Amino acid sequence: MSSGIEVRLARNSGFCFGVKRAINMAMKSAPVSDNIVTLGPIIHNPQMVEKLKSHGIDYVDSADQIPSGATVIIRSHGVTRQTMEELRSRDLRIIDATCPYVSKTFHHAEELKKQGFAVMILGDAKHPEVIALKSYVNGDAEIVASASEFPERTYRRLGIVSQTTQSVEKFQELVCRAIPNCDEIHLINTICNATNIRQDSTLQLAKKSDLMIVIGGRNSSNTKMLARISDRWTETHHIETAQEIDPAWFAKKKNIGITAGASTPDWIIIDVYNVIKENIGARDLKAMNVEDIPGYKEE
Ligand code: F3S
């Protein structure tokens, strides 16, 4: 019987399409403009935000802090319609890096309202994407964080959309809860595929691991969701960087899984992988080589 320790990386983890696109758009703008800001941190990852800062791209918290003549990058979560209108009316160059899937959700919500549906959003009311989404129905939407928040009332026509990073499971629960209370439901599955795929990969890996390390910003909804999914199956630790790893976690563990949120850069994943490797190296580590690192070989 082998006493080796397996370390596996979830098949799909790390930067999603929308985040990669936003970072690329920001990086491309860096050499051609010297007065660039993002409206809010570009992604929910402090290390990436620092990296952009080193390229001269800082962030501001609100539109009124953007100096005249600046280039402003709209991050993948998007902004409210009012904010976009305000920015367009000013002397600013706008780089709109709103993820196309997020824009599509805005469009769907707008259409539902136009068609006369009461709009319900599954999501975190404080999340910038949800705040922006609500603005596209002029604030006229109910936001629920889970099925248990479904209001005690009936609807003639209810339209339901979701924040792109919610879990399919929660969306299903909400719809099941809504059915007895509605004459008609128009449901649009706005959960992003990247989210689905990452959640599924995490679930599959968590099922065969006795320890899961979930990497990503503490305020990243999609990373927190991965940690919740994993935690239902096995011991799980949510970390932002390799420095938070506690070697005691690895005692008696045989199968260690790693997954990362859609806003976690590859270099942090590799760093975590290497620190795990160092920690378990003395304990009959199974052969691991360069092919095990993200982007080379995936589990
Ligand atoms: Fe876009 Fe999906 Fe990422 S909505 S920002 S590709 S998680």
PDB file of C-alpha atoms and ligand atoms in Angstrom:
ATOM      1  CA  MET A   1       0.000   0.000   0.000  1.00  0.00           C
ATOM      2  CA  SER A   2       1.334   3.424  -0.920  1.00  0.00           C
ATOM      3  CA  SER A   3       1.972   5.938   1.842  1.00  0.00           C
ATOM      4  CA  GLY A   4       2.291   8.753  -0.693  1.00  0.00           C
ATOM      5  CA  ILE A   5       0.437  12.037  -0.532  1.00  0.00           C
ATOM      6  CA  GLU A   6      -1.451  13.231  -3.572  1.00  0.00           C
ATOM      7  CA  VAL A   7      -1.803  16.934  -4.301  1.00  0.00           C
ATOM      8  CA  ARG A   8      -4.314  17.736  -6.997  1.00  0.00           C
ATOM      9  CA  LEU A   9      -5.448  20.957  -8.560  1.00  0.00           C
ATOM     10  CA  ALA A  10      -9.114  21.288  -9.555  1.00  0.00           C
ATOM     11  CA  ARG A  11      -9.482  20.936 -13.306  1.00  0.00           C
ATOM     12  CA  ASN A  12     -10.969  24.411 -13.604  1.00  0.00           C
ATOM     13  CA  SER A  13      -9.687  27.017 -11.248  1.00  0.00           C
ATOM     14  CA  GLY A  14      -8.284  30.515 -11.308  1.00  0.00           C
ATOM     15  CA  PHE A  15      -8.981  33.416 -13.664  1.00  0.00           C
ATOM     16  CA  CYS A  16     -12.198  33.219 -15.652  1.00  0.00           C
ATOM     17  CA  PHE A  17     -12.681  34.707 -19.112  1.00  0.00           C
ATOM     18  CA  GLY A  18     -14.153  37.993 -17.815  1.00  0.00           C
ATOM     19  CA  VAL A  19     -11.380  38.609 -15.305  1.00  0.00           C
ATOM     20  CA  LYS A  20      -8.623  37.747 -17.784  1.00  0.00           C
ATOM     21  CA  ARG A  21     -10.202  40.115 -20.268  1.00  0.00           C
ATOM     22  CA  ALA A  22     -10.424  42.968 -17.735  1.00  0.00           C
ATOM     23  CA  ILE A  23      -6.809  42.518 -16.609  1.00  0.00           C
ATOM     24  CA  ASN A  24      -5.607  42.401 -20.219  1.00  0.00           C
ATOM     25  CA  MET A  25      -7.547  45.550 -21.088  1.00  0.00           C
ATOM     26  CA  ALA A  26      -6.035  47.303 -18.059  1.00  0.00           C
ATOM     27  CA  MET A  27      -2.489  46.138 -18.816  1.00  0.00           C
ATOM     28  CA  LYS A  28      -2.752  47.197 -22.453  1.00  0.00           C
ATOM     29  CA  SER A  29      -3.828  50.676 -21.396  1.00  0.00           C
ATOM     30  CA  ALA A  30      -0.886  51.124 -18.990  1.00  0.00           C
ATOM     31  CA  PRO A  31       1.834  52.054 -21.528  1.00  0.00           C
ATOM     32  CA  VAL A  32      -0.379  54.451 -23.522  1.00  0.00           C
ATOM     33  CA  SER A  33      -1.802  56.547 -20.728  1.00  0.00           C
ATOM     34  CA  ASP A  34      -0.367  57.788 -17.466  1.00  0.00           C
ATOM     35  CA  ASN A  35      -3.479  58.847 -15.671  1.00  0.00           C
ATOM     36  CA  ILE A  36      -5.393  55.603 -15.282  1.00  0.00           C
ATOM     37  CA  VAL A  37      -7.690  54.434 -12.514  1.00  0.00           C
ATOM     38  CA  THR A  38     -10.113  51.605 -12.080  1.00  0.00           C
ATOM     39  CA  LEU A  39     -13.451  52.359 -10.490  1.00  0.00           C
ATOM     40  CA  GLY A  40     -13.183  50.057  -7.476  1.00  0.00           C
ATOM     41  CA  PRO A  41     -10.485  47.376  -7.255  1.00  0.00           C
ATOM     42  CA  ILE A  42     -10.267  45.634 -10.627  1.00  0.00           C
ATOM     43  CA  ILE A  43     -10.901  42.237  -9.073  1.00  0.00           C
ATOM     44  CA  HIS A  44     -11.437  40.900  -5.579  1.00  0.00           C
ATOM     45  CA  ASN A  45      -7.830  40.000  -5.161  1.00  0.00           C
ATOM     46  CA  PRO A  46      -5.561  42.345  -3.191  1.00  0.00           C
ATOM     47  CA  GLN A  47      -2.366  40.877  -4.679  1.00  0.00           C
ATOM     48  CA  MET A  48      -3.513  41.558  -8.239  1.00  0.00           C
ATOM     49  CA  VAL A  49      -4.619  45.060  -7.246  1.00  0.00           C
ATOM     50  CA  GLU A  50      -1.088  45.684  -5.909  1.00  0.00           C
ATOM     51  CA  LYS A  51       0.427  44.383  -9.126  1.00  0.00           C
ATOM     52  CA  LEU A  52      -1.648  46.806 -11.212  1.00  0.00           C
ATOM     53  CA  LYS A  53      -0.598  49.604  -8.888  1.00  0.00           C
ATOM     54  CA  SER A  54       3.018  48.813  -9.711  1.00  0.00           C
ATOM     55  CA  HIS A  55       2.067  49.392 -13.374  1.00  0.00           C
ATOM     56  CA  GLY A  56       0.653  52.809 -12.511  1.00  0.00           C
ATOM     57  CA  ILE A  57      -3.002  51.733 -12.344  1.00  0.00           C
ATOM     58  CA  ASP A  58      -4.541  52.658  -9.013  1.00  0.00           C
ATOM     59  CA  TYR A  59      -8.175  52.530  -8.031  1.00  0.00           C
ATOM     60  CA  VAL A  60     -10.700  55.015  -6.714  1.00  0.00           C
ATOM     61  CA  ASP A  61     -13.782  54.180  -4.684  1.00  0.00           C
ATOM     62  CA  SER A  62     -16.207  56.553  -6.332  1.00  0.00           C
ATOM     63  CA  ALA A  63     -16.697  58.381  -9.629  1.00  0.00           C
ATOM     64  CA  ASP A  64     -16.202  61.818  -8.050  1.00  0.00           C
ATOM     65  CA  GLN A  65     -12.606  60.880  -7.171  1.00  0.00           C
ATOM     66  CA  ILE A  66     -11.671  60.425 -10.836  1.00  0.00           C
ATOM     67  CA  PRO A  67      -9.653  63.422 -12.036  1.00  0.00           C
ATOM     68  CA  SER A  68     -10.669  65.163 -15.236  1.00  0.00           C
ATOM     69  CA  GLY A  69      -8.927  63.881 -18.344  1.00  0.00           C
ATOM     70  CA  ALA A  70      -8.183  60.487 -16.775  1.00  0.00           C
ATOM     71  CA  THR A  71      -8.676  57.056 -18.269  1.00  0.00           C
ATOM     72  CA  VAL A  72     -11.154  55.042 -16.222  1.00  0.00           C
ATOM     73  CA  ILE A  73     -11.437  51.287 -16.404  1.00  0.00           C
ATOM     74  CA  ILE A  74     -14.795  49.728 -15.598  1.00  0.00           C
ATOM     75  CA  ARG A  75     -14.151  46.358 -13.956  1.00  0.00           C
ATOM     76  CA  SER A  76     -15.797  43.085 -14.878  1.00  0.00           C
ATOM     77  CA  HIS A  77     -18.692  43.516 -12.383  1.00  0.00           C
ATOM     78  CA  GLY A  78     -19.914  46.564 -14.303  1.00  0.00           C
ATOM     79  CA  VAL A  79     -21.333  49.773 -12.830  1.00  0.00           C
ATOM     80  CA  THR A  80     -24.803  51.207 -12.408  1.00  0.00           C
ATOM     81  CA  ARG A  81     -26.445  52.800 -15.414  1.00  0.00           C
ATOM     82  CA  GLN A  82     -26.380  56.170 -13.633  1.00  0.00           C
ATOM     83  CA  THR A  83     -22.631  55.921 -12.998  1.00  0.00           C
ATOM     84  CA  MET A  84     -21.968  55.023 -16.620  1.00  0.00           C
ATOM     85  CA  GLU A  85     -24.056  57.998 -17.788  1.00  0.00           C
ATOM     86  CA  GLU A  86     -22.200  60.304 -15.419  1.00  0.00           C
ATOM     87  CA  LEU A  87     -18.784  59.076 -16.614  1.00  0.00           C
ATOM     88  CA  ARG A  88     -19.796  59.516 -20.258  1.00  0.00           C
ATOM     89  CA  SER A  89     -20.851  63.092 -19.603  1.00  0.00           C
ATOM     90  CA  ARG A  90     -17.382  63.983 -18.275  1.00  0.00           C
ATOM     91  CA  ASP A  91     -13.982  64.554 -19.858  1.00  0.00           C
ATOM     92  CA  LEU A  92     -12.829  60.964 -19.395  1.00  0.00           C
ATOM     93  CA  ARG A  93     -11.628  58.121 -21.546  1.00  0.00           C
ATOM     94  CA  ILE A  94     -13.640  55.035 -20.623  1.00  0.00           C
ATOM     95  CA  ILE A  95     -12.384  51.490 -21.004  1.00  0.00           C
ATOM     96  CA  ASP A  96     -15.417  49.313 -20.375  1.00  0.00           C
ATOM     97  CA  ALA A  97     -14.169  45.937 -19.144  1.00  0.00           C
ATOM     98  CA  THR A  98     -17.598  44.817 -17.902  1.00  0.00           C
ATOM     99  CA  CYS A  99     -17.731  41.081 -18.505  1.00  0.00           C
ATOM    100  CA  PRO A 100     -20.027  40.419 -21.482  1.00  0.00           C
ATOM    101  CA  TYR A 101     -21.896  37.814 -19.409  1.00  0.00           C
ATOM    102  CA  VAL A 102     -22.582  40.407 -16.736  1.00  0.00           C
ATOM    103  CA  SER A 103     -23.817  42.882 -19.380  1.00  0.00           C
ATOM    104  CA  LYS A 104     -26.112  40.168 -20.680  1.00  0.00           C
ATOM    105  CA  THR A 105     -27.620  39.765 -17.208  1.00  0.00           C
ATOM    106  CA  PHE A 106     -28.302  43.537 -17.116  1.00  0.00           C
ATOM    107  CA  HIS A 107     -30.016  43.230 -20.456  1.00  0.00           C
ATOM    108  CA  HIS A 108     -32.159  40.252 -19.361  1.00  0.00           C
ATOM    109  CA  ALA A 109     -33.349  42.025 -16.217  1.00  0.00           C
ATOM    110  CA  GLU A 110     -34.235  45.115 -18.254  1.00  0.00           C
ATOM    111  CA  GLU A 111     -36.227  43.007 -20.722  1.00  0.00           C
ATOM    112  CA  LEU A 112     -38.126  41.200 -17.957  1.00  0.00           C
ATOM    113  CA  LYS A 113     -39.185  44.513 -16.487  1.00  0.00           C
ATOM    114  CA  LYS A 114     -40.232  45.837 -19.903  1.00  0.00           C
ATOM    115  CA  GLN A 115     -42.367  42.727 -20.394  1.00  0.00           C
ATOM    116  CA  GLY A 116     -44.193  43.436 -17.137  1.00  0.00           C
ATOM    117  CA  PHE A 117     -42.584  40.863 -14.851  1.00  0.00           C
ATOM    118  CA  ALA A 118     -41.799  41.646 -11.224  1.00  0.00           C
ATOM    119  CA  VAL A 119     -38.028  41.168 -11.118  1.00  0.00           C
ATOM    120  CA  MET A 120     -36.302  39.058  -8.490  1.00  0.00           C
ATOM    121  CA  ILE A 121     -32.523  38.731  -8.244  1.00  0.00           C
ATOM    122  CA  LEU A 122     -30.776  35.891  -6.472  1.00  0.00           C
ATOM    123  CA  GLY A 123     -27.612  37.400  -5.078  1.00  0.00           C
ATOM    124  CA  ASP A 124     -25.786  39.469  -2.522  1.00  0.00           C
ATOM    125  CA  ALA A 125     -27.473  42.869  -2.284  1.00  0.00           C
ATOM    126  CA  LYS A 126     -24.186  44.561  -1.393  1.00  0.00           C
ATOM    127  CA  HIS A 127     -22.209  43.097  -4.278  1.00  0.00           C
ATOM    128  CA  PRO A 128     -21.305  45.654  -6.988  1.00  0.00           C
ATOM    129  CA  GLU A 129     -22.650  43.412  -9.750  1.00  0.00           C
ATOM    130  CA  VAL A 130     -26.037  43.154  -8.025  1.00  0.00           C
ATOM    131  CA  ILE A 131     -26.118  46.896  -7.292  1.00  0.00           C
ATOM    132  CA  ALA A 132     -25.417  47.536 -10.993  1.00  0.00           C
ATOM    133  CA  LEU A 133     -27.972  44.933 -12.066  1.00  0.00           C
ATOM    134  CA  LYS A 134     -30.678  46.526  -9.932  1.00  0.00           C
ATOM    135  CA  SER A 135     -30.030  49.890 -11.551  1.00  0.00           C
ATOM    136  CA  TYR A 136     -31.029  48.440 -14.932  1.00  0.00           C
ATOM    137  CA  VAL A 137     -34.572  47.931 -13.624  1.00  0.00           C
ATOM    138  CA  ASN A 138     -34.547  51.390 -12.032  1.00  0.00           C
ATOM    139  CA  GLY A 139     -34.145  49.899  -8.588  1.00  0.00           C
ATOM    140  CA  ASP A 140     -37.416  48.006  -8.951  1.00  0.00           C
ATOM    141  CA  ALA A 141     -36.275  44.489  -8.037  1.00  0.00           C
ATOM    142  CA  GLU A 142     -36.360  42.265  -4.998  1.00  0.00           C
ATOM    143  CA  ILE A 143     -33.011  40.794  -4.017  1.00  0.00           C
ATOM    144  CA  VAL A 144     -32.927  37.520  -2.138  1.00  0.00           C
ATOM    145  CA  ALA A 145     -29.791  35.801  -0.879  1.00  0.00           C
ATOM    146  CA  SER A 146     -31.465  32.387  -0.721  1.00  0.00           C
ATOM    147  CA  ALA A 147     -34.828  30.598  -1.070  1.00  0.00           C
ATOM    148  CA  SER A 148     -35.525  31.205   2.612  1.00  0.00           C
ATOM    149  CA  GLU A 149     -35.774  34.948   1.876  1.00  0.00           C
ATOM    150  CA  PHE A 150     -38.552  34.478  -0.677  1.00  0.00           C
ATOM    151  CA  PRO A 151     -41.308  36.872   0.436  1.00  0.00           C
ATOM    152  CA  GLU A 152     -44.627  35.679   1.872  1.00  0.00           C
ATOM    153  CA  ARG A 153     -46.691  36.872  -1.053  1.00  0.00           C
ATOM    154  CA  THR A 154     -47.943  35.763  -4.435  1.00  0.00           C
ATOM    155  CA  TYR A 155     -46.938  36.972  -7.889  1.00  0.00           C
ATOM    156  CA  ARG A 156     -48.893  37.005 -11.101  1.00  0.00           C
ATOM    157  CA  ARG A 157     -45.752  37.223 -13.264  1.00  0.00           C
ATOM    158  CA  LEU A 158     -42.333  36.827 -11.716  1.00  0.00           C
ATOM    159  CA  GLY A 159     -39.025  37.106 -13.592  1.00  0.00           C
ATOM    160  CA  ILE A 160     -35.982  35.633 -11.866  1.00  0.00           C
ATOM    161  CA  VAL A 161     -32.329  36.232 -12.708  1.00  0.00           C
ATOM    162  CA  SER A 162     -29.209  35.484 -10.721  1.00  0.00           C
ATOM    163  CA  GLN A 163     -25.923  37.154  -9.890  1.00  0.00           C
ATOM    164  CA  THR A 164     -23.486  35.393 -12.231  1.00  0.00           C
ATOM    165  CA  THR A 165     -21.493  33.787  -9.416  1.00  0.00           C
ATOM    166  CA  GLN A 166     -24.348  32.131  -7.501  1.00  0.00           C
ATOM    167  CA  SER A 167     -24.590  28.339  -7.272  1.00  0.00           C
ATOM    168  CA  VAL A 168     -26.972  26.397  -9.483  1.00  0.00           C
ATOM    169  CA  GLU A 169     -28.184  24.593  -6.370  1.00  0.00           C
ATOM    170  CA  LYS A 170     -29.315  27.846  -4.722  1.00  0.00           C
ATOM    171  CA  PHE A 171     -30.995  28.957  -7.925  1.00  0.00           C
ATOM    172  CA  GLN A 172     -32.910  25.663  -8.093  1.00  0.00           C
ATOM    173  CA  GLU A 173     -33.998  26.012  -4.471  1.00  0.00           C
ATOM    174  CA  LEU A 174     -35.269  29.529  -5.141  1.00  0.00           C
ATOM    175  CA  VAL A 175     -37.273  28.446  -8.174  1.00  0.00           C
ATOM    176  CA  CYS A 176     -38.826  25.514  -6.260  1.00  0.00           C
ATOM    177  CA  ARG A 177     -39.781  27.912  -3.486  1.00  0.00           C
ATOM    178  CA  ALA A 178     -41.288  30.364  -6.008  1.00  0.00           C
ATOM    179  CA  ILE A 179     -43.490  27.894  -7.914  1.00  0.00           C
ATOM    180  CA  PRO A 180     -46.388  27.629  -5.414  1.00  0.00           C
ATOM    181  CA  ASN A 181     -46.537  31.435  -5.140  1.00  0.00           C
ATOM    182  CA  CYS A 182     -46.588  32.367  -8.822  1.00  0.00           C
ATOM    183  CA  ASP A 183     -49.001  32.115 -11.748  1.00  0.00           C
ATOM    184  CA  GLU A 184     -46.198  32.582 -14.234  1.00  0.00           C
ATOM    185  CA  ILE A 185     -42.430  32.460 -13.816  1.00  0.00           C
ATOM    186  CA  HIS A 186     -39.897  33.572 -16.382  1.00  0.00           C
ATOM    187  CA  LEU A 187     -36.589  32.197 -15.315  1.00  0.00           C
ATOM    188  CA  ILE A 188     -33.338  33.192 -16.994  1.00  0.00           C
ATOM    189  CA  ASN A 189     -30.297  31.225 -16.013  1.00  0.00           C
ATOM    190  CA  THR A 190     -27.708  33.966 -15.786  1.00  0.00           C
ATOM    191  CA  ILE A 191     -25.258  31.918 -13.740  1.00  0.00           C
ATOM    192  CA  CYS A 192     -21.983  32.051 -15.591  1.00  0.00           C
ATOM    193  CA  ASN A 193     -20.642  28.823 -16.988  1.00  0.00           C
ATOM    194  CA  ALA A 194     -17.191  29.593 -15.588  1.00  0.00           C
ATOM    195  CA  THR A 195     -18.795  29.641 -12.154  1.00  0.00           C
ATOM    196  CA  ASN A 196     -20.650  26.369 -12.757  1.00  0.00           C
ATOM    197  CA  ILE A 197     -17.566  24.642 -14.045  1.00  0.00           C
ATOM    198  CA  ARG A 198     -15.396  25.853 -11.149  1.00  0.00           C
ATOM    199  CA  GLN A 199     -18.013  24.795  -8.625  1.00  0.00           C
ATOM    200  CA  ASP A 200     -18.356  21.365 -10.192  1.00  0.00           C
ATOM    201  CA  SER A 201     -14.584  20.820 -10.394  1.00  0.00           C
ATOM    202  CA  THR A 202     -14.287  21.857  -6.750  1.00  0.00           C
ATOM    203  CA  LEU A 203     -17.081  19.511  -5.715  1.00  0.00           C
ATOM    204  CA  GLN A 204     -15.566  16.549  -7.555  1.00  0.00           C
ATOM    205  CA  LEU A 205     -12.137  17.193  -6.064  1.00  0.00           C
ATOM    206  CA  ALA A 206     -13.495  17.806  -2.542  1.00  0.00           C
ATOM    207  CA  LYS A 207     -15.248  14.418  -2.672  1.00  0.00           C
ATOM    208  CA  LYS A 208     -11.947  12.632  -3.093  1.00  0.00           C
ATOM    209  CA  SER A 209      -9.805  14.816  -0.820  1.00  0.00           C
ATOM    210  CA  ASP A 210      -9.313  14.802   2.924  1.00  0.00           C
ATOM    211  CA  LEU A 211      -8.138  18.411   2.844  1.00  0.00           C
ATOM    212  CA  MET A 212      -9.034  21.232   0.465  1.00  0.00           C
ATOM    213  CA  ILE A 213      -7.239  24.544   0.123  1.00  0.00           C
ATOM    214  CA  VAL A 214      -9.400  27.196  -1.524  1.00  0.00           C
ATOM    215  CA  ILE A 215      -7.418  30.196  -2.763  1.00  0.00           C
ATOM    216  CA  GLY A 216      -8.878  33.625  -3.404  1.00  0.00           C
ATOM    217  CA  GLY A 217      -9.763  37.030  -2.015  1.00  0.00           C
ATOM    218  CA  ARG A 218     -11.728  36.980   1.239  1.00  0.00           C
ATOM    219  CA  ASN A 219     -14.263  39.320  -0.310  1.00  0.00           C
ATOM    220  CA  SER A 220     -14.553  37.329  -3.545  1.00  0.00           C
ATOM    221  CA  SER A 221     -18.089  35.860  -3.703  1.00  0.00           C
ATOM    222  CA  ASN A 222     -17.164  33.108  -6.111  1.00  0.00           C
ATOM    223  CA  THR A 223     -14.212  32.015  -3.944  1.00  0.00           C
ATOM    224  CA  LYS A 224     -16.384  32.017  -0.819  1.00  0.00           C
ATOM    225  CA  MET A 225     -18.903  29.883  -2.697  1.00  0.00           C
ATOM    226  CA  LEU A 226     -16.177  27.366  -3.634  1.00  0.00           C
ATOM    227  CA  ALA A 227     -15.125  27.211   0.020  1.00  0.00           C
ATOM    228  CA  ARG A 228     -18.731  26.567   1.101  1.00  0.00           C
ATOM    229  CA  ILE A 229     -19.194  23.795  -1.469  1.00  0.00           C
ATOM    230  CA  SER A 230     -15.929  22.142  -0.470  1.00  0.00           C
ATOM    231  CA  ASP A 231     -16.583  22.508   3.244  1.00  0.00           C
ATOM    232  CA  ARG A 232     -19.701  20.364   2.945  1.00  0.00           C
ATOM    233  CA  TRP A 233     -17.493  17.412   1.985  1.00  0.00           C
ATOM    234  CA  THR A 234     -14.168  17.764   3.660  1.00  0.00           C
ATOM    235  CA  GLU A 235     -11.870  19.874   5.828  1.00  0.00           C
ATOM    236  CA  THR A 236     -11.462  23.148   3.953  1.00  0.00           C
ATOM    237  CA  HIS A 237      -9.295  26.220   4.426  1.00  0.00           C
ATOM    238  CA  HIS A 238      -9.892  29.456   2.508  1.00  0.00           C
ATOM    239  CA  ILE A 239      -6.659  31.407   2.089  1.00  0.00           C
ATOM    240  CA  GLU A 240      -5.544  34.434   0.096  1.00  0.00           C
ATOM    241  CA  THR A 241      -1.852  33.624  -0.110  1.00  0.00           C
ATOM    242  CA  ALA A 242       0.607  30.850   0.689  1.00  0.00           C
ATOM    243  CA  GLN A 243       1.742  32.732   3.823  1.00  0.00           C
ATOM    244  CA  GLU A 244      -1.479  31.684   5.559  1.00  0.00           C
ATOM    245  CA  ILE A 245      -0.786  27.981   5.239  1.00  0.00           C
ATOM    246  CA  ASP A 246      -0.476  26.194   8.562  1.00  0.00           C
ATOM    247  CA  PRO A 247       1.695  23.065   8.277  1.00  0.00           C
ATOM    248  CA  ALA A 248      -0.441  21.398  10.956  1.00  0.00           C
ATOM    249  CA  TRP A 249      -3.271  21.090   8.383  1.00  0.00           C
ATOM    250  CA  PHE A 250      -1.342  18.404   6.531  1.00  0.00           C
ATOM    251  CA  ALA A 251      -0.912  15.987   9.430  1.00  0.00           C
ATOM    252  CA  LYS A 252      -2.185  12.529   8.447  1.00  0.00           C
ATOM    253  CA  LYS A 253      -3.606  13.799   5.164  1.00  0.00           C
ATOM    254  CA  LYS A 254      -3.327  11.649   2.065  1.00  0.00           C
ATOM    255  CA  ASN A 255      -5.284  13.550  -0.561  1.00  0.00           C
ATOM    256  CA  ILE A 256      -4.906  17.289  -0.729  1.00  0.00           C
ATOM    257  CA  GLY A 257      -6.979  19.286  -3.188  1.00  0.00           C
ATOM    258  CA  ILE A 258      -6.388  22.842  -4.377  1.00  0.00           C
ATOM    259  CA  THR A 259      -8.940  25.076  -6.024  1.00  0.00           C
ATOM    260  CA  ALA A 260      -9.052  28.808  -6.715  1.00  0.00           C
ATOM    261  CA  GLY A 261     -11.674  31.437  -7.410  1.00  0.00           C
ATOM    262  CA  ALA A 262     -12.147  33.153 -10.743  1.00  0.00           C
ATOM    263  CA  SER A 263     -10.170  36.174  -9.552  1.00  0.00           C
ATOM    264  CA  THR A 264      -7.110  34.308  -8.295  1.00  0.00           C
ATOM    265  CA  PRO A 265      -3.941  34.806 -10.365  1.00  0.00           C
ATOM    266  CA  ASP A 266      -1.930  31.754 -11.453  1.00  0.00           C
ATOM    267  CA  TRP A 267       1.217  32.914  -9.683  1.00  0.00           C
ATOM    268  CA  ILE A 268      -0.574  32.664  -6.301  1.00  0.00           C
ATOM    269  CA  ILE A 269      -1.866  29.159  -7.123  1.00  0.00           C
ATOM    270  CA  ILE A 270       1.655  28.036  -8.039  1.00  0.00           C
ATOM    271  CA  ASP A 271       3.012  29.595  -4.872  1.00  0.00           C
ATOM    272  CA  VAL A 272       0.491  27.710  -2.730  1.00  0.00           C
ATOM    273  CA  TYR A 273       1.252  24.502  -4.553  1.00  0.00           C
ATOM    274  CA  ASN A 274       4.963  24.930  -3.851  1.00  0.00           C
ATOM    275  CA  VAL A 275       4.445  25.709  -0.174  1.00  0.00           C
ATOM    276  CA  ILE A 276       2.251  22.614   0.232  1.00  0.00           C
ATOM    277  CA  LYS A 277       4.907  20.627  -1.530  1.00  0.00           C
ATOM    278  CA  GLU A 278       7.596  21.945   0.831  1.00  0.00           C
ATOM    279  CA  ASN A 279       5.438  21.122   3.840  1.00  0.00           C
ATOM    280  CA  ILE A 280       4.681  17.574   2.890  1.00  0.00           C
ATOM    281  CA  GLY A 281       7.974  16.937   1.147  1.00  0.00           C
ATOM    282  CA  ALA A 282       9.518  15.256   4.142  1.00  0.00           C
ATOM    283  CA  ARG A 283       6.632  12.820   4.385  1.00  0.00           C
ATOM    284  CA  ASP A 284       7.195  10.466   1.490  1.00  0.00           C
ATOM    285  CA  LEU A 285       5.840  12.799  -1.123  1.00  0.00           C
ATOM    286  CA  LYS A 286       4.631  11.028  -4.209  1.00  0.00           C
ATOM    287  CA  ALA A 287       6.534  11.976  -7.304  1.00  0.00           C
ATOM    288  CA  MET A 288       5.552  15.458  -8.385  1.00  0.00           C
ATOM    289  CA  ASN A 289       7.252  17.409 -11.087  1.00  0.00           C
ATOM    290  CA  VAL A 290       6.758  20.487 -13.179  1.00  0.00           C
ATOM    291  CA  GLU A 291       3.846  18.858 -14.967  1.00  0.00           C
ATOM    292  CA  ASP A 292       1.800  19.076 -11.795  1.00  0.00           C
ATOM    293  CA  ILE A 293       1.736  22.837 -11.695  1.00  0.00           C
ATOM    294  CA  PRO A 294      -1.282  24.773 -12.982  1.00  0.00           C
ATOM    295  CA  GLY A 295      -1.426  24.995 -16.716  1.00  0.00           C
ATOM    296  CA  TYR A 296       0.669  21.874 -17.259  1.00  0.00           C
ATOM    297  CA  LYS A 297      -1.270  18.992 -15.836  1.00  0.00           C
ATOM    298  CA  GLU A 298      -4.671  19.264 -14.314  1.00  0.00           C
ATOM    299  CA  GLU A 299      -6.687  16.896 -12.227  1.00  0.00           C
TER     300      GLU A 299
HETATM  301 FE1  F3S B   1     -17.655  36.960 -16.367  1.00  0.00          FE
HETATM  302 FE2  F3S B   1     -18.272  34.637 -15.484  1.00  0.00          FE
HETATM  303 FE3  F3S B   1     -16.008  35.665 -14.876  1.00  0.00          FE
HETATM  304  S1  F3S B   1     -19.602  36.392 -15.562  1.00  0.00           S
HETATM  305  S2  F3S B   1     -16.359  37.827 -14.812  1.00  0.00           S
HETATM  306  S3  F3S B   1     -16.657  35.063 -16.930  1.00  0.00           S
HETATM  307  S4  F3S B   1     -17.278  34.445 -13.519  1.00  0.00           S
END
